[in-house]
Coordinates of N, CA and C in Angstrom, one line a residue:
M1 N 21.7 235.5 46.6 CA 22.3 234.1 46.1 C 23.2 233.5 47.0
K2 N 23.1 232.3 47.3 CA 24.4 231.7 48.3 C 25.3 231.4 47.2
V3 N 26.6 231.9 47.7 CA 27.7 231.3 47.2 C 28.9 231.0 47.9
I4 N 29.8 230.3 47.7 CA 30.9 229.7 48.6 C 32.1 230.8 47.8
L5 N 33.0 231.2 49.0 CA 33.8 232.0 48.6 C 35.2 231.1 48.4
L6 N 35.8 231.5 47.3 CA 36.9 230.7 46.9 C 38.3 231.7 47.3
K7 N 38.1 232.8 47.8 CA 39.0 233.6 48.2 C 38.8 234.6 49.5
D8 N 39.2 235.1 50.4 CA 38.7 236.3 51.1 C 38.3 237.4 50.3
V9 N 37.4 238.1 50.7 CA 36.7 239.0 49.9 C 36.3 240.3 50.9
K10 N 36.9 241.2 50.6 CA 37.0 242.4 52.1 C 35.5 242.6 51.9
G11 N 34.9 242.7 53.5 CA 33.2 243.1 53.2 C 32.5 242.2 53.0
V12 N 33.0 240.8 52.7 CA 31.8 239.8 52.3 C 32.1 238.6 53.1
G13 N 33.3 238.1 53.1 CA 33.7 237.1 54.1 C 35.1 236.4 53.9
K14 N 35.4 235.2 54.2 CA 36.6 234.3 54.3 C 36.5 233.3 53.6
I15 N 37.8 232.9 52.9 CA 37.7 231.8 52.1 C 36.8 230.6 52.7
H16 N 36.2 229.9 52.0 CA 35.4 228.8 52.1 C 34.1 228.7 52.7
Q17 N 33.6 230.2 53.1 CA 32.5 230.6 54.0 C 31.4 230.8 53.0
V18 N 30.1 230.3 53.5 CA 29.1 230.2 52.5 C 28.4 231.8 52.8
V19 N 28.2 232.6 52.0 CA 27.6 233.7 52.4 C 26.3 234.1 51.3
D20 N 25.5 234.9 51.7 CA 24.2 235.2 50.9 C 24.6 236.8 50.4
V21 N 24.6 236.8 49.1 CA 25.0 238.0 48.4 C 23.7 238.5 47.1
K22 N 23.8 239.6 46.8 CA 22.9 239.9 45.6 C 23.2 239.3 44.6
D23 N 21.9 238.8 43.8 CA 22.5 238.2 42.4 C 23.5 238.6 41.5
G24 N 23.3 240.1 41.3 CA 24.2 240.9 40.4 C 25.6 240.8 41.0
Y25 N 25.7 240.9 42.1 CA 27.0 241.0 42.7 C 27.7 239.5 42.5
A26 N 27.1 238.7 42.7 CA 27.5 237.0 42.6 C 27.9 237.1 41.3
K27 N 27.0 237.4 40.2 CA 27.3 236.7 38.9 C 28.2 237.8 38.1
N28 N 28.3 239.1 38.4 CA 29.1 240.0 37.8 C 30.6 240.3 38.4
Y29 N 30.5 240.0 39.5 CA 31.5 240.2 40.3 C 32.6 239.2 40.9
L30 N 31.9 238.4 41.8 CA 32.7 237.4 42.6 C 32.6 236.0 41.5
I31 N 31.6 235.9 41.0 CA 31.9 234.3 40.0 C 32.7 234.7 38.6
R32 N 32.7 235.9 38.0 CA 33.2 236.4 36.9 C 34.6 236.4 37.2
N33 N 35.1 236.7 38.5 CA 36.5 237.0 39.2 C 37.1 235.8 39.9
K34 N 36.3 234.8 39.7 CA 36.5 233.5 40.2 C 37.1 233.6 41.7
L35 N 36.1 234.6 42.3 CA 36.3 234.9 43.9 C 35.2 233.6 44.6
A36 N 34.2 233.5 43.8 CA 33.3 232.6 44.6 C 32.5 231.4 43.4
V37 N 31.8 230.6 44.1 CA 31.2 229.4 43.2 C 29.6 229.7 43.6
V38 N 28.7 229.4 42.8 CA 27.1 229.0 43.3 C 27.6 228.1 44.5
S39 N 26.4 228.0 45.5 CA 26.6 227.1 46.4 C 25.3 226.2 45.9
T40 N 25.9 225.0 45.7 CA 25.0 223.7 45.3 C 25.5 222.9 45.9
T41 N 24.6 221.5 45.8 CA 25.1 220.5 46.8 C 26.3 219.9 46.5
Q42 N 26.5 219.9 45.1 CA 28.1 219.1 44.8 C 29.2 220.2 45.2
A43 N 28.8 221.5 45.1 CA 29.8 222.5 45.5 C 30.2 222.7 47.1
Q44 N 29.0 222.1 47.8 CA 29.0 222.0 49.1 C 29.7 220.8 49.4
Q45 N 29.4 219.8 48.9 CA 30.1 218.4 49.1 C 32.0 218.5 48.7
T46 N 32.1 219.3 47.7 CA 33.4 219.4 47.4 C 34.2 220.3 48.5
L47 N 33.5 221.4 48.8 CA 33.9 222.4 50.1 C 34.0 221.5 51.1
D48 N 33.2 220.4 51.7 CA 33.5 219.8 52.9 C 34.6 219.0 52.8
K49 N 34.9 218.1 51.6 CA 36.1 217.2 51.2 C 37.3 218.4 51.5
D50 N 37.3 219.4 50.8 CA 38.3 220.6 50.8 C 38.6 220.8 52.4
L51 N 37.7 220.9 53.3 CA 38.0 221.4 54.5 C 38.3 220.4 55.4
N52 N 37.8 219.1 55.2 CA 38.4 217.9 55.7 C 39.8 217.9 55.3
L53 N 40.3 217.9 54.3 CA 41.7 217.7 53.6 C 42.4 218.7 54.5
L54 N 42.1 219.8 54.6 CA 42.7 220.9 55.4 C 43.1 220.7 57.0
A55 N 41.9 220.3 57.3 CA 42.1 219.6 58.8 C 42.7 218.9 59.1
Q56 N 43.2 217.7 58.2 CA 44.0 216.5 58.3 C 45.4 217.1 58.3
Q57 N 45.8 218.3 56.9 CA 47.0 218.6 57.0 C 47.2 219.6 58.1
E58 N 46.3 220.1 58.8 CA 46.6 221.2 60.0 C 47.3 220.1 61.0
E59 N 46.5 219.0 61.2 CA 46.9 218.0 62.2 C 48.3 217.6 62.3
I60 N 48.8 217.1 61.0 CA 49.9 216.8 60.6 C 51.1 217.8 60.7
K61 N 50.6 219.0 60.6 CA 51.6 220.2 60.9 C 51.7 220.5 62.5
I62 N 50.7 220.5 63.1 CA 50.9 220.3 64.5 C 51.6 219.3 65.2
K63 N 51.2 218.2 64.6 CA 52.0 217.0 65.2 C 53.4 217.1 65.2
A64 N 54.0 217.6 63.8 CA 55.2 217.8 63.5 C 55.9 219.0 64.3
A65 N 55.1 219.9 64.7 CA 55.5 221.2 65.6 C 55.9 220.8 66.9
N66 N 54.7 219.6 67.5 CA 54.9 219.3 68.5 C 56.2 218.4 69.0
E67 N 56.6 217.6 67.9 CA 57.6 216.7 67.9 C 58.8 217.6 67.9
L68 N 59.3 218.9 67.2 CA 60.2 219.2 67.1 C 60.3 220.2 68.6
K69 N 59.1 220.5 68.9 CA 59.3 221.3 70.3 C 59.7 220.3 71.2
S70 N 59.6 219.0 71.3 CA 60.0 218.0 72.3 C 61.4 218.0 71.9
K71 N 62.0 217.9 70.9 CA 63.5 217.6 70.5 C 64.0 218.9 71.1
L72 N 63.6 220.2 70.6 CA 64.5 221.5 71.0 C 64.4 221.8 72.4
E73 N 63.5 221.2 73.2 CA 63.7 221.7 74.6 C 64.4 220.7 75.3
L74 N 65.0 219.6 74.5 CA 65.9 218.5 75.0 C 67.5 219.0 74.8
I75 N 67.5 219.9 74.3 CA 68.9 220.4 73.6 C 69.3 221.6 74.5
N76 N 70.8 221.4 74.7 CA 71.5 222.4 75.5 C 72.9 222.7 74.4
L77 N 72.6 223.9 73.8 CA 73.8 224.2 73.0 C 75.0 224.9 73.7
E78 N 76.2 224.8 73.4 CA 77.2 225.4 74.0 C 78.0 226.3 73.1
F79 N 78.2 227.7 73.4 CA 79.3 228.1 72.5 C 80.3 228.9 73.4
T80 N 81.4 229.1 72.6 CA 82.4 229.8 73.3 C 82.8 231.0 72.7
L81 N 82.9 232.1 73.5 CA 83.2 233.4 73.1 C 84.4 234.1 73.9
K82 N 85.1 235.1 73.0 CA 86.2 235.8 73.8 C 85.6 236.7 74.7
S83 N 86.1 237.2 75.8 CA 85.5 238.2 76.6 C 86.7 238.7 77.5
N84 N 86.4 239.8 78.0 CA 87.4 240.3 79.0 C 86.3 240.7 80.4
R85 N 86.6 240.1 81.2 CA 85.6 240.2 82.5 C 84.1 240.1 82.0
D86 N 83.2 241.0 82.3 CA 81.8 240.8 81.5 C 81.6 241.2 80.3
N87 N 82.6 241.9 79.4 CA 82.2 242.4 78.4 C 82.5 241.1 77.2
V88 N 81.7 240.7 76.6 CA 81.8 239.8 75.5 C 82.3 240.1 74.2
F89 N 83.3 239.7 73.4 CA 83.8 240.1 72.1 C 82.8 239.2 71.1
G90 N 82.0 239.7 70.3 CA 81.4 238.9 69.3 C 79.8 238.4 69.8
S91 N 79.3 237.8 69.1 CA 77.9 237.4 69.6 C 77.5 236.1 69.0
V92 N 76.7 235.5 69.6 CA 75.9 234.1 68.8 C 75.1 234.4 67.7
S93 N 75.1 233.9 66.7 CA 74.3 234.5 65.7 C 73.3 233.4 65.3
H94 N 72.1 233.9 64.7 CA 71.3 232.9 64.2 C 71.8 231.7 63.3
K95 N 72.9 231.9 62.5 CA 73.4 231.1 61.7 C 74.0 230.0 62.5
M96 N 74.8 230.7 63.6 CA 75.4 229.7 64.5 C 74.5 228.8 65.2
I97 N 73.6 229.1 65.7 CA 72.5 228.2 66.1 C 71.9 227.3 65.4
I98 N 71.3 227.6 63.9 CA 71.0 226.9 63.0 C 71.8 225.7 62.5
D99 N 73.3 226.5 62.6 CA 74.2 225.2 62.1 C 74.6 224.1 62.9
E100 N 74.3 224.9 64.4 CA 74.8 223.7 65.6 C 73.7 222.6 65.7
L101 N 72.1 223.2 65.5 CA 71.2 222.0 65.6 C 71.3 221.4 64.6
K102 N 71.5 221.8 63.2 CA 71.4 220.9 62.1 C 72.7 219.8 62.3
D103 N 73.8 220.4 62.5 CA 75.2 219.6 62.7 C 75.2 218.5 63.8
K104 N 74.9 218.9 64.8 CA 74.8 217.9 66.0 C 73.6 217.1 66.3
Y105 N 72.5 217.6 66.0 CA 71.0 217.1 66.5 C 70.1 216.6 65.4
Q106 N 70.8 217.0 64.2 CA 70.0 217.0 62.7 C 68.2 217.5 62.9
V107 N 68.5 218.7 63.5 CA 67.1 219.4 63.8 C 67.3 220.8 62.8
S108 N 66.4 220.7 61.9 CA 66.3 222.1 60.8 C 65.2 223.2 61.6
I109 N 65.9 224.6 61.7 CA 64.8 225.3 62.2 C 65.3 226.4 61.2
D110 N 64.3 227.6 61.0 CA 64.6 228.6 60.2 C 64.8 229.7 60.9
K111 N 65.6 230.7 60.3 CA 66.3 231.9 61.3 C 65.0 232.9 61.7
F112 N 63.9 232.7 61.0 CA 62.6 233.8 61.2 C 62.0 233.1 62.6
M113 N 62.4 231.9 63.1 CA 61.7 231.2 64.0 C 62.6 231.7 65.5
I114 N 63.6 232.1 65.7 CA 64.3 232.7 66.6 C 63.8 234.0 66.9
G115 N 63.5 234.4 68.2 CA 63.2 235.6 68.4 C 64.3 236.6 68.3
N116 N 64.1 237.6 67.4 CA 65.5 238.8 67.3 C 65.7 239.5 68.6
H117 N 64.5 240.0 69.2 CA 64.9 240.8 70.5 C 65.7 239.9 71.7
E118 N 65.7 238.6 71.4 CA 66.6 237.8 72.5 C 67.7 237.8 72.1
M119 N 68.1 237.7 71.1 CA 69.5 237.6 70.3 C 70.5 238.7 70.8
K120 N 69.9 239.8 71.1 CA 70.5 241.0 71.2 C 71.2 241.1 72.6
T121 N 70.7 240.4 73.4 CA 71.2 240.6 74.9 C 71.8 239.4 75.4
L122 N 72.3 238.4 74.5 CA 73.2 237.1 74.9 C 74.4 237.8 75.4
S123 N 74.7 237.3 76.7 CA 76.2 237.3 77.2 C 76.4 236.2 77.6
L124 N 77.4 236.2 78.6 CA 78.0 234.9 79.4 C 76.9 234.2 79.9
G125 N 77.0 233.0 80.2 CA 75.9 232.5 81.0 C 74.7 231.7 80.4
R126 N 73.7 231.3 81.1 CA 72.6 230.0 80.3 C 71.9 231.3 80.2
H127 N 71.2 230.9 78.6 CA 69.9 231.5 78.2 C 69.0 230.7 77.8
V128 N 67.6 231.3 77.6 CA 66.6 230.3 77.2 C 66.1 231.3 75.8
L129 N 66.3 230.7 74.7 CA 65.5 231.4 73.5 C 64.3 230.9 73.5
T130 N 63.2 231.6 73.1 CA 61.8 231.2 72.4 C 62.2 231.0 71.1
I131 N 61.7 229.6 70.5 CA 61.5 229.4 69.2 C 60.2 229.1 68.9
N132 N 59.9 230.1 68.0 CA 58.5 230.1 67.2 C 58.3 229.1 66.0
I133 N 57.6 227.9 66.6 CA 57.5 226.8 65.7 C 56.4 226.8 64.6
Y134 N 55.2 227.1 65.1 CA 54.1 227.1 64.3 C 52.9 227.7 64.9
K135 N 52.3 228.6 64.7 CA 51.0 229.3 65.2 C 51.5 229.4 66.6
Q136 N 50.6 228.8 67.7 CA 50.9 229.1 69.1 C 51.9 228.0 70.0
I137 N 52.5 227.1 69.0 CA 53.5 226.4 69.3 C 54.8 227.0 69.5
K138 N 55.5 227.1 70.6 CA 56.8 227.6 70.9 C 57.6 226.5 71.8
A139 N 58.9 226.9 71.7 CA 59.7 225.9 72.2 C 61.0 226.5 73.0
N140 N 61.2 226.3 74.2 CA 62.7 226.9 74.9 C 63.7 226.3 74.5
L141 N 64.5 226.9 74.0 CA 66.0 226.3 73.6 C 67.0 227.0 74.4
S142 N 67.9 226.0 75.5 CA 68.8 226.3 76.2 C 70.0 226.6 75.5
I143 N 70.7 227.7 76.0 CA 72.0 228.2 75.2 C 72.8 228.3 76.3
N144 N 74.2 228.1 76.5 CA 75.1 228.3 77.5 C 76.5 228.8 76.6
I145 N 76.4 230.2 77.0 CA 77.8 230.9 76.5 C 79.0 231.0 77.6
R146 N 80.1 230.3 77.1 CA 81.0 230.2 78.0 C 82.2 231.2 77.6
E147 N 82.8 231.6 78.6 CA 84.3 232.6 78.3 C 85.3 231.3 77.7
E148 N 85.8 232.1 76.7 CA 87.3 231.1 76.1 C 88.2 231.2 77.0
Q149 N 88.6 230.2 77.3 CA 89.8 230.0 78.3 C 91.3 230.3 77.4
H150 N 92.0 231.2 78.0 CA 93.2 231.4 77.7 C 94.4 230.7 78.0
G151 N 95.1 230.1 77.2 CA 96.5 229.4 77.7 C 97.4 230.2 78.0
L152 N 97.9 229.8 79.4 CA 99.2 230.8 79.9 C 100.2 230.1 79.9

């Protein structure tokens, strides 16, 4: 029996996939547990509409991600930290970066978008952080960390 999967089913297939399974398995397990529906022309038309809608939503997300990437790559954030020669006291946190982007540039990102391994190595000077925006879309964010000037 041909069925359209409504959810991922291990060993059978992925969501929206049309698969051929034994009648008993389809009726007694997949359909009963709302994991699949019988593949009919109406069900296939509904699937096609759903896939088309998902493709349109994906295009919108990719377009928004590329716009965010363009904005982020034009930004150069400036931070000032206390230091003693090359030793920096304190650090630049995810929150500082997120707040600075939101306050000065009206750009919102999530802390999980910033690569953690890069945050631990920030010292004085110019750095480029990789921001994971959406799937394979990444942006390079420039950050400059300066030494706090002491008034004499």
